[in-house]
GROMACS .gro file of C-alpha atoms in nm:
model
  429
    1MET     CA    1  -0.030  -0.030   0.002
    2GLU     CA    2   0.231   0.272  -0.125
    3LEU     CA    3   0.016   0.554  -0.213
    4ARG     CA    4  -0.138   0.556   0.146
    5GLU     CA    5   0.202   0.559   0.274
    6ARG     CA    6   0.314   0.857   0.061
    7GLY     CA    7   0.009   1.009   0.185
    8LEU     CA    8  -0.175   1.010  -0.131
    9ILE     CA    9  -0.557   0.886   0.000
   10ASP     CA   10  -0.825   0.925  -0.167
   11LYS     CA   11  -1.021   1.171  -0.020
   12GLN     CA   12  -1.295   1.028  -0.254
   13GLN     CA   13  -1.307   0.686   0.028
   14GLN     CA   14  -1.500   0.918   0.192
   15ILE     CA   15  -1.841   0.974   0.050
   16GLY     CA   16  -2.141   0.902   0.251
   17LYS     CA   17  -1.904   0.888   0.543
   18SER     CA   18  -1.942   1.272   0.620
   19LYS     CA   19  -2.112   1.552   0.390
   20LYS     CA   20  -2.038   1.898   0.470
   21ALA     CA   21  -2.163   2.158   0.315
   22THR     CA   22  -2.033   2.271  -0.015
   23LYS     CA   23  -2.014   2.641  -0.194
   24PRO     CA   24  -2.268   2.580  -0.570
   25MET     CA   25  -1.981   2.622  -0.796
   26ALA     CA   26  -2.241   2.704  -1.084
   27THR     CA   27  -2.316   3.027  -1.148
   28LEU     CA   28  -2.615   3.095  -1.300
   29GLN     CA   29  -2.838   3.346  -1.115
   30LEU     CA   30  -3.232   3.280  -1.099
   31PRO     CA   31  -3.500   3.501  -0.965
   32GLN     CA   32  -3.647   3.400  -0.684
   33GLN     CA   33  -4.004   3.383  -0.859
   34VAL     CA   34  -4.010   3.241  -1.222
   35PRO     CA   35  -4.212   3.327  -1.410
   36SER     CA   36  -4.466   3.035  -1.593
   37PRO     CA   37  -4.335   2.893  -1.938
   38ALA     CA   38  -4.542   3.077  -2.083
   39GLN     CA   39  -4.508   3.412  -1.971
   40ASP     CA   40  -4.221   3.402  -2.019
   41SER     CA   41  -4.267   3.246  -2.413
   42GLU     CA   42  -4.515   3.589  -2.377
   43THR     CA   43  -4.204   3.788  -2.326
   44LEU     CA   44  -3.999   3.668  -2.569
   45ARG     CA   45  -4.210   3.646  -2.886
   46LYS     CA   46  -4.275   4.037  -2.736
   47ALA     CA   47  -3.972   4.078  -2.722
   48PHE     CA   48  -3.886   3.918  -3.130
   49GLN     CA   49  -4.177   4.176  -3.296
   50GLY     CA   50  -4.144   4.509  -3.473
   51CYS     CA   51  -3.747   4.585  -3.640
   52ILE     CA   52  -3.602   4.618  -3.355
   53THR     CA   53  -3.520   4.297  -3.133
   54ASP     CA   54  -3.589   4.378  -2.762
   55GLU     CA   55  -3.231   4.134  -2.674
   56LYS     CA   56  -3.213   4.331  -2.305
   57ALA     CA   57  -3.539   4.061  -2.272
   58VAL     CA   58  -3.346   3.821  -2.435
   59ILE     CA   59  -3.129   3.804  -2.178
   60LYS     CA   60  -3.356   3.887  -1.859
   61VAL     CA   61  -3.533   3.549  -1.947
   62LEU     CA   62  -3.337   3.285  -2.092
   63GLY     CA   63  -3.052   3.409  -1.902
   64HIS     CA   64  -3.198   3.383  -1.607
   65ARG     CA   65  -3.328   3.010  -1.630
   66ASN     CA   66  -3.177   2.648  -1.574
   67ALA     CA   67  -3.200   2.426  -1.821
   68ALA     CA   68  -3.497   2.191  -1.765
   69GLN     CA   69  -3.712   2.583  -1.742
   70ARG     CA   70  -3.556   2.686  -2.091
   71LYS     CA   71  -3.690   2.387  -2.241
   72ASN     CA   72  -4.078   2.385  -2.033
   73ILE     CA   73  -4.008   2.760  -2.197
   74GLY     CA   74  -3.898   2.640  -2.580
   75ASP     CA   75  -4.230   2.388  -2.528
   76THR     CA   76  -4.464   2.584  -2.453
   77TYR     CA   77  -4.325   2.873  -2.730
   78GLN     CA   78  -4.414   2.578  -2.983
   79GLU     CA   79  -4.724   2.527  -2.810
   80LEU     CA   80  -4.818   2.876  -2.834
   81TYR     CA   81  -4.708   3.010  -3.154
   82ASN     CA   82  -4.640   2.681  -3.372
   83GLN     CA   83  -4.319   2.804  -3.443
   84SER     CA   84  -3.905   2.708  -3.283
   85LEU     CA   85  -3.799   2.926  -2.945
   86ILE     CA   86  -3.416   2.839  -3.147
   87ASP     CA   87  -3.587   2.941  -3.509
   88SER     CA   88  -3.685   3.247  -3.367
   89LEU     CA   89  -3.369   3.324  -3.229
   90ASN     CA   90  -3.161   3.207  -3.462
   91SER     CA   91  -3.401   3.502  -3.673
   92LYS     CA   92  -3.378   3.799  -3.524
   93LEU     CA   93  -2.998   3.761  -3.235
   94SER     CA   94  -2.710   3.785  -3.503
   95GLY     CA   95  -2.340   3.776  -3.401
   96ASP     CA   96  -2.139   3.629  -3.124
   97PHE     CA   97  -2.453   3.738  -2.903
   98GLY     CA   98  -2.681   3.511  -3.128
   99ARG     CA   99  -2.492   3.217  -3.143
  100ALA     CA  100  -2.399   3.282  -2.781
  101VAL     CA  101  -2.775   3.253  -2.666
  102MET     CA  102  -2.926   2.974  -2.970
  103LEU     CA  103  -2.637   2.765  -2.781
  104TRP     CA  104  -2.758   2.829  -2.425
  105THR     CA  105  -3.091   2.781  -2.516
  106CYS     CA  106  -3.038   2.385  -2.703
  107LYS     CA  107  -3.091   2.127  -2.440
  108PRO     CA  108  -2.664   2.022  -2.309
  109LEU     CA  109  -2.770   1.688  -2.480
  110GLU     CA  110  -2.772   1.893  -2.774
  111ARG     CA  111  -2.608   2.136  -2.771
  112ASP     CA  112  -2.233   1.898  -2.722
  113ALA     CA  113  -2.285   1.700  -2.987
  114ARG     CA  114  -2.363   2.014  -3.248
  115ILE     CA  115  -2.061   2.121  -3.113
  116LEU     CA  116  -1.898   1.758  -3.136
  117HIS     CA  117  -2.054   1.760  -3.510
  118LYS     CA  118  -1.879   2.133  -3.595
  119VAL     CA  119  -1.557   2.039  -3.509
  120LEU     CA  120  -1.615   1.705  -3.739
  121ASN     CA  121  -1.737   1.886  -3.993
  122SER     CA  122  -1.479   2.191  -3.988
  123LYS     CA  123  -1.206   2.207  -4.325
  124GLN     CA  124  -0.954   2.044  -4.243
  125ILE     CA  125  -0.888   1.936  -3.813
  126GLY     CA  126  -0.631   1.926  -3.630
  127MET     CA  127  -0.504   1.973  -3.245
  128ASN     CA  128  -0.735   2.302  -3.154
  129GLU     CA  129  -1.036   2.060  -3.334
  130LEU     CA  130  -0.944   1.819  -3.134
  131ALA     CA  131  -0.854   1.914  -2.823
  132ILE     CA  132  -1.256   2.000  -2.823
  133ILE     CA  133  -1.407   1.663  -2.893
  134ILE     CA  134  -1.106   1.608  -2.547
  135GLU     CA  135  -1.259   1.873  -2.371
  136ILE     CA  136  -1.613   1.808  -2.422
  137CYS     CA  137  -1.526   1.407  -2.312
  138VAL     CA  138  -1.347   1.469  -1.962
  139THR     CA  139  -1.564   1.719  -1.830
  140SER     CA  140  -1.880   1.513  -1.917
  141SER     CA  141  -2.003   1.220  -1.684
  142PRO     CA  142  -1.949   0.878  -1.828
  143SER     CA  143  -2.330   0.823  -1.862
  144HIS     CA  144  -2.336   1.240  -2.016
  145TRP     CA  145  -2.073   1.193  -2.237
  146ARG     CA  146  -2.232   0.806  -2.347
  147ALA     CA  147  -2.608   1.002  -2.384
  148ILE     CA  148  -2.365   1.296  -2.612
  149ARG     CA  149  -2.293   1.018  -2.863
  150ASP     CA  150  -2.650   0.897  -2.891
  151CYS     CA  151  -2.733   1.180  -2.956
  152TYR     CA  152  -2.518   1.295  -3.237
  153ASN     CA  153  -2.589   0.988  -3.362
  154SER     CA  154  -2.994   1.042  -3.426
  155LEU     CA  155  -2.961   1.452  -3.456
  156PHE     CA  156  -2.760   1.408  -3.759
  157GLU     CA  157  -2.827   1.077  -3.829
  158SER     CA  158  -2.475   0.958  -3.873
  159ASN     CA  159  -2.229   0.782  -3.660
  160PHE     CA  160  -1.991   0.995  -3.428
  161HIS     CA  161  -1.756   0.694  -3.394
  162GLN     CA  162  -1.741   0.715  -3.795
  163ASP     CA  163  -1.667   1.079  -3.852
  164MET     CA  164  -1.429   1.046  -3.672
  165SER     CA  165  -1.225   0.784  -3.860
  166SER     CA  166  -1.282   1.043  -4.164
  167ASP     CA  167  -1.014   1.096  -4.406
  168ILE     CA  168  -0.993   1.471  -4.289
  169VAL     CA  169  -0.829   1.293  -3.938
  170PRO     CA  170  -0.482   1.224  -3.900
  171ARG     CA  171  -0.469   0.818  -3.918
  172THR     CA  172  -0.247   0.789  -3.610
  173PHE     CA  173  -0.354   1.103  -3.339
  174VAL     CA  174  -0.768   0.980  -3.430
  175LEU     CA  175  -0.672   0.591  -3.369
  176ASN     CA  176  -0.509   0.693  -3.000
  177LEU     CA  177  -0.791   0.962  -2.951
  178LEU     CA  178  -1.050   0.700  -2.994
  179ARG     CA  179  -0.919   0.468  -2.758
  180PHE     CA  180  -0.965   0.735  -2.551
  181ILE     CA  181  -1.311   0.905  -2.567
  182MET     CA  182  -1.478   0.590  -2.740
  183PRO     CA  183  -1.489   0.316  -2.422
  184VAL     CA  184  -1.772   0.267  -2.159
  185ARG     CA  185  -1.550   0.438  -1.888
  186LYS     CA  186  -1.574   0.332  -1.525
  187SER     CA  187  -1.827   0.579  -1.313
  188LEU     CA  188  -1.621   0.463  -0.938
  189PRO     CA  189  -1.654   0.671  -0.613
  190THR     CA  190  -1.320   0.503  -0.431
  191VAL     CA  191  -0.981   0.428  -0.604
  192ASP     CA  192  -0.812   0.058  -0.542
  193LEU     CA  193  -0.504   0.172  -0.350
  194ASP     CA  194  -0.317  -0.155  -0.508
  195SER     CA  195  -0.393  -0.117  -0.906
  196VAL     CA  196  -0.308   0.270  -0.904
  197ASN     CA  197   0.038   0.144  -0.811
  198ASP     CA  198   0.054  -0.060  -1.030
  199ASP     CA  199  -0.012   0.129  -1.326
  200THR     CA  200   0.144   0.341  -1.201
  201THR     CA  201   0.409   0.088  -1.273
  202LYS     CA  202   0.299   0.020  -1.610
  203LEU     CA  203   0.269   0.367  -1.710
  204ARG     CA  204   0.628   0.411  -1.538
  205ARG     CA  205   0.732   0.228  -1.805
  206ALA     CA  206   0.620   0.237  -2.079
  207ILE     CA  207   0.709   0.585  -2.135
  208GLU     CA  208   1.106   0.487  -1.989
  209SER     CA  209   1.048   0.282  -2.343
  210LYS     CA  210   0.921   0.504  -2.518
  211GLU     CA  211   0.666   0.302  -2.593
  212ILE     CA  212   0.374   0.518  -2.662
  213TYR     CA  213   0.195   0.320  -2.777
  214GLU     CA  214   0.257   0.002  -2.539
  215LEU     CA  215  -0.092  -0.141  -2.545
  216ASP     CA  216  -0.065  -0.139  -2.130
  217PHE     CA  217  -0.056   0.247  -2.214
  218GLY     CA  218  -0.329   0.259  -2.360
  219SER     CA  219  -0.550   0.068  -2.203
  220ILE     CA  220  -0.430   0.231  -1.875
  221PHE     CA  221  -0.659   0.579  -2.075
  222SER     CA  222  -0.909   0.412  -2.168
  223TRP     CA  223  -1.067   0.228  -1.888
  224ARG     CA  224  -0.983   0.365  -1.586
  225SER     CA  225  -1.251   0.598  -1.440
  226PHE     CA  226  -1.089   0.951  -1.421
  227LEU     CA  227  -1.083   0.928  -1.098
  228GLU     CA  228  -0.870   0.638  -1.100
  229LEU     CA  229  -0.683   0.867  -1.370
  230LYS     CA  230  -0.588   1.163  -1.165
  231ALA     CA  231  -0.491   0.887  -0.834
  232ILE     CA  232  -0.297   0.705  -1.103
  233PHE     CA  233  -0.142   1.052  -1.189
  234GLU     CA  234  -0.015   1.207  -0.873
  235SER     CA  235   0.104   0.855  -0.752
  236TYR     CA  236   0.324   0.950  -1.070
  237HIS     CA  237   0.417   1.266  -0.954
  238GLN     CA  238   0.491   1.119  -0.573
  239LYS     CA  239   0.716   0.804  -0.727
  240TYR     CA  240   0.915   0.960  -1.003
  241GLY     CA  241   0.910   1.330  -0.864
  242ASN     CA  242   0.862   1.511  -1.249
  243PRO     CA  243   0.434   1.519  -1.351
  244ILE     CA  244   0.371   1.215  -1.583
  245SER     CA  245   0.276   1.533  -1.858
  246GLU     CA  246   0.720   1.648  -1.864
  247ASP     CA  247   0.852   1.281  -1.894
  248ILE     CA  248   0.550   1.209  -2.196
  249LYS     CA  249   0.835   1.337  -2.460
  250ASP     CA  250   1.078   1.267  -2.732
  251PHE     CA  251   0.835   0.955  -2.856
  252GLY     CA  252   0.824   1.114  -3.232
  253ASP     CA  253   0.548   1.210  -3.247
  254GLU     CA  254   0.458   1.552  -3.147
  255MET     CA  255   0.064   1.507  -3.202
  256LEU     CA  256   0.008   1.239  -3.031
  257GLU     CA  257   0.271   1.356  -2.794
  258SER     CA  258   0.063   1.670  -2.734
  259LEU     CA  259  -0.352   1.470  -2.771
  260VAL     CA  260  -0.186   1.245  -2.424
  261LYS     CA  261  -0.055   1.589  -2.220
  262ILE     CA  262  -0.425   1.767  -2.353
  263MET     CA  263  -0.608   1.395  -2.158
  264ILE     CA  264  -0.379   1.449  -1.882
  265ARG     CA  265  -0.404   1.843  -1.777
  266CYS     CA  266  -0.789   1.841  -1.814
  267ILE     CA  267  -0.792   1.528  -1.644
  268VAL     CA  268  -0.615   1.661  -1.282
  269SER     CA  269  -0.731   1.953  -1.304
  270PRO     CA  270  -1.089   2.079  -1.525
  271GLU     CA  271  -1.109   2.417  -1.379
  272LYS     CA  272  -0.822   2.463  -1.435
  273TYR     CA  273  -0.760   2.394  -1.805
  274LEU     CA  274  -1.066   2.550  -1.949
  275ALA     CA  275  -0.932   2.829  -1.734
  276GLU     CA  276  -0.685   2.833  -1.968
  277VAL     CA  277  -0.900   2.766  -2.271
  278ILE     CA  278  -1.029   3.082  -2.195
  279ARG     CA  279  -0.698   3.251  -2.131
  280ALA     CA  280  -0.625   3.145  -2.471
  281ALA     CA  281  -0.909   3.224  -2.633
  282LEU     CA  282  -0.837   3.615  -2.515
  283SER     CA  283  -0.531   3.649  -2.620
  284CYS     CA  284  -0.509   3.459  -2.962
  285PRO     CA  285  -0.314   3.680  -3.196
  286ALA     CA  286  -0.526   3.606  -3.469
  287GLY     CA  287  -0.837   3.829  -3.205
  288ILE     CA  288  -1.067   3.642  -3.004
  289ASP     CA  289  -1.221   3.289  -3.023
  290HIS     CA  290  -1.584   3.440  -2.971
  291ASP     CA  291  -1.634   3.034  -2.944
  292SER     CA  292  -1.338   2.885  -2.685
  293LEU     CA  293  -1.444   3.137  -2.472
  294THR     CA  294  -1.891   3.122  -2.572
  295ARG     CA  295  -1.805   2.712  -2.546
  296VAL     CA  296  -1.667   2.717  -2.208
  297ILE     CA  297  -1.904   2.970  -1.975
  298VAL     CA  298  -2.164   2.845  -2.166
  299ARG     CA  299  -2.142   2.457  -2.079
  300ARG     CA  300  -2.087   2.511  -1.718
  301ALA     CA  301  -2.199   2.801  -1.619
  302GLU     CA  302  -2.520   2.503  -1.459
  303ILE     CA  303  -2.255   2.338  -1.346
  304ASP     CA  304  -1.862   2.461  -1.183
  305LEU     CA  305  -1.761   2.790  -1.337
  306MET     CA  306  -1.724   2.977  -1.056
  307LYS     CA  307  -1.420   2.694  -0.983
  308VAL     CA  308  -1.310   2.792  -1.318
  309ARG     CA  309  -1.382   3.146  -1.247
  310GLU     CA  310  -1.123   3.068  -0.887
  311ALA     CA  311  -0.885   2.881  -1.158
  312TYR     CA  312  -0.802   3.207  -1.386
  313LEU     CA  313  -0.734   3.397  -1.053
  314GLU     CA  314  -0.486   3.215  -0.949
  315MET     CA  315  -0.344   3.181  -1.256
  316ASN     CA  316  -0.358   3.586  -1.358
  317GLU     CA  317  -0.356   3.880  -1.234
  318THR     CA  318  -0.692   3.986  -1.235
  319THR     CA  319  -1.038   3.818  -1.324
  320LEU     CA  320  -1.174   3.650  -1.552
  321ASP     CA  321  -1.497   3.852  -1.519
  322LYS     CA  322  -1.269   4.182  -1.616
  323ALA     CA  323  -1.126   3.995  -1.835
  324VAL     CA  324  -1.427   3.915  -2.038
  325LYS     CA  325  -1.548   4.278  -1.990
  326CYS     CA  326  -1.225   4.397  -2.202
  327ASN     CA  327  -1.267   4.198  -2.427
  328THR     CA  328  -1.554   4.214  -2.572
  329SER     CA  329  -1.918   4.463  -2.586
  330GLY     CA  330  -2.280   4.524  -2.673
  331ASN     CA  331  -2.520   4.276  -2.584
  332TYR     CA  332  -2.240   3.968  -2.586
  333GLN     CA  333  -2.118   4.045  -2.273
  334ASP     CA  334  -2.399   4.145  -2.105
  335PHE     CA  335  -2.478   3.773  -2.236
  336LEU     CA  336  -2.163   3.622  -2.055
  337MET     CA  337  -2.170   3.873  -1.774
  338VAL     CA  338  -2.463   3.719  -1.587
  339LEU     CA  339  -2.397   3.367  -1.758
  340LEU     CA  340  -2.083   3.493  -1.482
  341GLY     CA  341  -2.292   3.533  -1.239
  342HIS     CA  342  -2.340   3.893  -1.219
  343VAL     CA  343  -2.740   3.887  -1.107
  344GLY     CA  344  -3.023   4.095  -1.360
  345LEU     CA  345  -2.870   4.460  -1.259
  346THR     CA  346  -3.210   4.603  -1.352
  347MET     CA  347  -3.406   4.314  -1.261
  348GLN     CA  348  -3.310   4.369  -0.909
  349LEU     CA  349  -3.273   4.721  -0.856
  350THR     CA  350  -3.623   4.754  -1.033
  351ILE     CA  351  -3.745   4.517  -0.697
  352ILE     CA  352  -3.579   4.724  -0.487
  353LEU     CA  353  -3.707   5.053  -0.626
  354GLN     CA  354  -3.987   5.001  -0.742
  355LYS     CA  355  -4.113   4.929  -0.355
  356THR     CA  356  -3.941   5.255  -0.250
  357ARG     CA  357  -4.086   5.518  -0.567
  358LYS     CA  358  -4.328   5.691  -0.324
  359HIS     CA  359  -4.047   5.716  -0.150
  360ILE     CA  360  -3.807   5.971  -0.385
  361GLN     CA  361  -3.514   6.108  -0.171
  362ARG     CA  362  -3.476   5.785   0.004
  363ALA     CA  363  -3.454   5.538  -0.353
  364GLY     CA  364  -3.204   5.821  -0.423
  365LEU     CA  365  -2.974   5.700  -0.137
  366LEU     CA  366  -2.952   5.378  -0.253
  367LEU     CA  367  -2.809   5.475  -0.608
  368VAL     CA  368  -2.551   5.766  -0.453
  369TYR     CA  369  -2.524   5.427  -0.204
  370LEU     CA  370  -2.381   5.221  -0.452
  371TYR     CA  371  -2.221   5.522  -0.676
  372LYS     CA  372  -1.985   5.561  -0.417
  373ARG     CA  373  -1.895   5.171  -0.334
  374MET     CA  374  -1.889   5.061  -0.614
  375LEU     CA  375  -1.805   5.227  -0.876
  376GLY     CA  376  -1.608   5.603  -0.728
  377ASP     CA  377  -1.611   5.868  -0.954
  378LYS     CA  378  -1.441   5.660  -1.273
  379HIS     CA  379  -1.788   5.551  -1.376
  380ASP     CA  380  -2.153   5.728  -1.519
  381VAL     CA  381  -2.470   5.580  -1.314
  382CYS     CA  382  -2.742   5.552  -1.574
  383ALA     CA  383  -3.071   5.488  -1.477
  384ARG     CA  384  -3.477   5.625  -1.632
  385LEU     CA  385  -3.681   5.724  -1.357
  386ASN     CA  386  -4.049   5.692  -1.321
  387TYR     CA  387  -4.297   6.053  -1.471
  388GLY     CA  388  -4.279   6.284  -1.141
  389VAL     CA  389  -3.947   6.190  -0.993
  390ASN     CA  390  -3.777   6.511  -0.821
  391GLN     CA  391  -3.382   6.412  -1.011
  392HIS     CA  392  -3.279   6.655  -0.719
  393TYR     CA  393  -3.268   6.325  -0.585
  394ILE     CA  394  -3.099   6.143  -0.789
  395VAL     CA  395  -2.727   6.137  -0.928
  396LYS     CA  396  -2.620   6.272  -1.155
  397ASN     CA  397  -2.636   6.158  -1.597
  398LEU     CA  398  -2.963   6.087  -1.557
  399GLN     CA  399  -3.169   5.957  -1.898
  400GLU     CA  400  -3.511   6.091  -1.949
  401PRO     CA  401  -3.833   5.960  -1.798
  402SER     CA  402  -3.942   5.615  -1.954
  403GLY     CA  403  -4.269   5.631  -1.823
  404ASN     CA  404  -4.251   5.246  -1.757
  405GLY     CA  405  -4.365   5.274  -1.371
  406CYS     CA  406  -4.048   5.185  -1.187
  407TYR     CA  407  -3.697   5.293  -1.175
  408LEU     CA  408  -3.430   5.123  -1.377
  409LEU     CA  409  -3.058   5.120  -1.295
  410HIS     CA  410  -2.760   4.985  -1.464
  411VAL     CA  411  -2.450   4.927  -1.221
  412GLU     CA  412  -2.147   4.829  -1.378
  413GLY     CA  413  -1.971   4.530  -1.049
  414PHE     CA  414  -2.396   4.583  -0.855
  415SER     CA  415  -2.437   4.340  -0.563
  416ASP     CA  416  -2.779   4.252  -0.371
  417GLY     CA  417  -2.443   4.195  -0.071
  418LEU     CA  418  -2.449   4.600  -0.146
  419VAL     CA  419  -2.847   4.695  -0.156
  420ARG     CA  420  -2.847   4.488   0.190
  421ASP     CA  421  -2.595   4.674   0.326
  422PHE     CA  422  -2.791   4.890   0.252
  423PHE     CA  423  -3.063   4.836   0.387
  424SER     CA  424  -2.979   4.703   0.728
  425ILE     CA  425  -2.753   5.088   0.778
  426ASN     CA  426  -3.069   5.274   0.694
  427ASN     CA  427  -3.337   4.967   0.845
  428LYS     CA  428  -3.639   5.326   0.811
  429LEU     CA  429  -3.637   5.190   0.470
   0.00000   0.00000   0.00000
């Protein structure tokens, strides 16, 4: 039991023995009271009417609904208007914003299947394209991955395995990639430490002999659970002094070496790998890789995007939120920021200011408080006010009244915690 002696104890073995509270890893923010699917469908329908689409309304609805709620909205929209919601979005939205919203609105299985289909229908498939397949495979549970492949086969009346084996994909590359992504991989909550030690020794032998094609090497990567593989990689590092990815070199096949290293990075720390994908997307010499940026944020917002944000901050001198804001704009930026966990600013403050509508001075104090606490004097605060509001009490740079019965405010970096702080300080409000 060498692993145990070296201190590498599988923490997953404690699953079920102790249940500790864990903070949510998803960044998706849902309203306290969710409108019915019929109400949301009506809101979206109104947003699509006319020459100019109300894209803010689309963000407000779809950006604050989980997968099950979005499915219900789509089904209800189809029933009410005899038209697919995706088709409506496709006809009314465009650019990076439109692609992001449609990808988000798709069912998760269909979304991943469509991403894979787009990759396999690229004019030329190289490392960047096949890395996406690894990303989706490793960041999915074995059952979800199997369901994605089934959805792919059904949706496109094709066969994922055969499409992967097309002539456009490098032959030696795809054969080894298929060995990794095609098996019915185990999904176990624990690992066998003796087996981990044995596999670690086999991997070391294969690496030393430069036999990356060796059966033991391929079978370990193909059939072990991701939890087991992670334990094996940790064991390798402890026993031989180097991360296994550093020792995989000079095998005579650079593409295959890169493939294996991507697998390892994604298995060891999916959130760090995804943070690296985002960083690469934002620093691409040819311009922002919006597809990769959108893919990671959309796919992980309901799962573990909070962990990706934390990993990004550890790797860089800035937050992911700030990086996205500096490299995107318009409704595309607004939508990504919503998925990153920025509470719908208009929605939250509308609720608060409706309650204080009869106390205009106090509403003004709230806006001034948020302004000073969060923005200092470097930014403007923009609001649309109800008719009859005495603008003397509200902060500068106000728009004309909208007459819609509530005060709407957009503040960069808004946190509802600041509002709670304000009300706790001014408890008479």
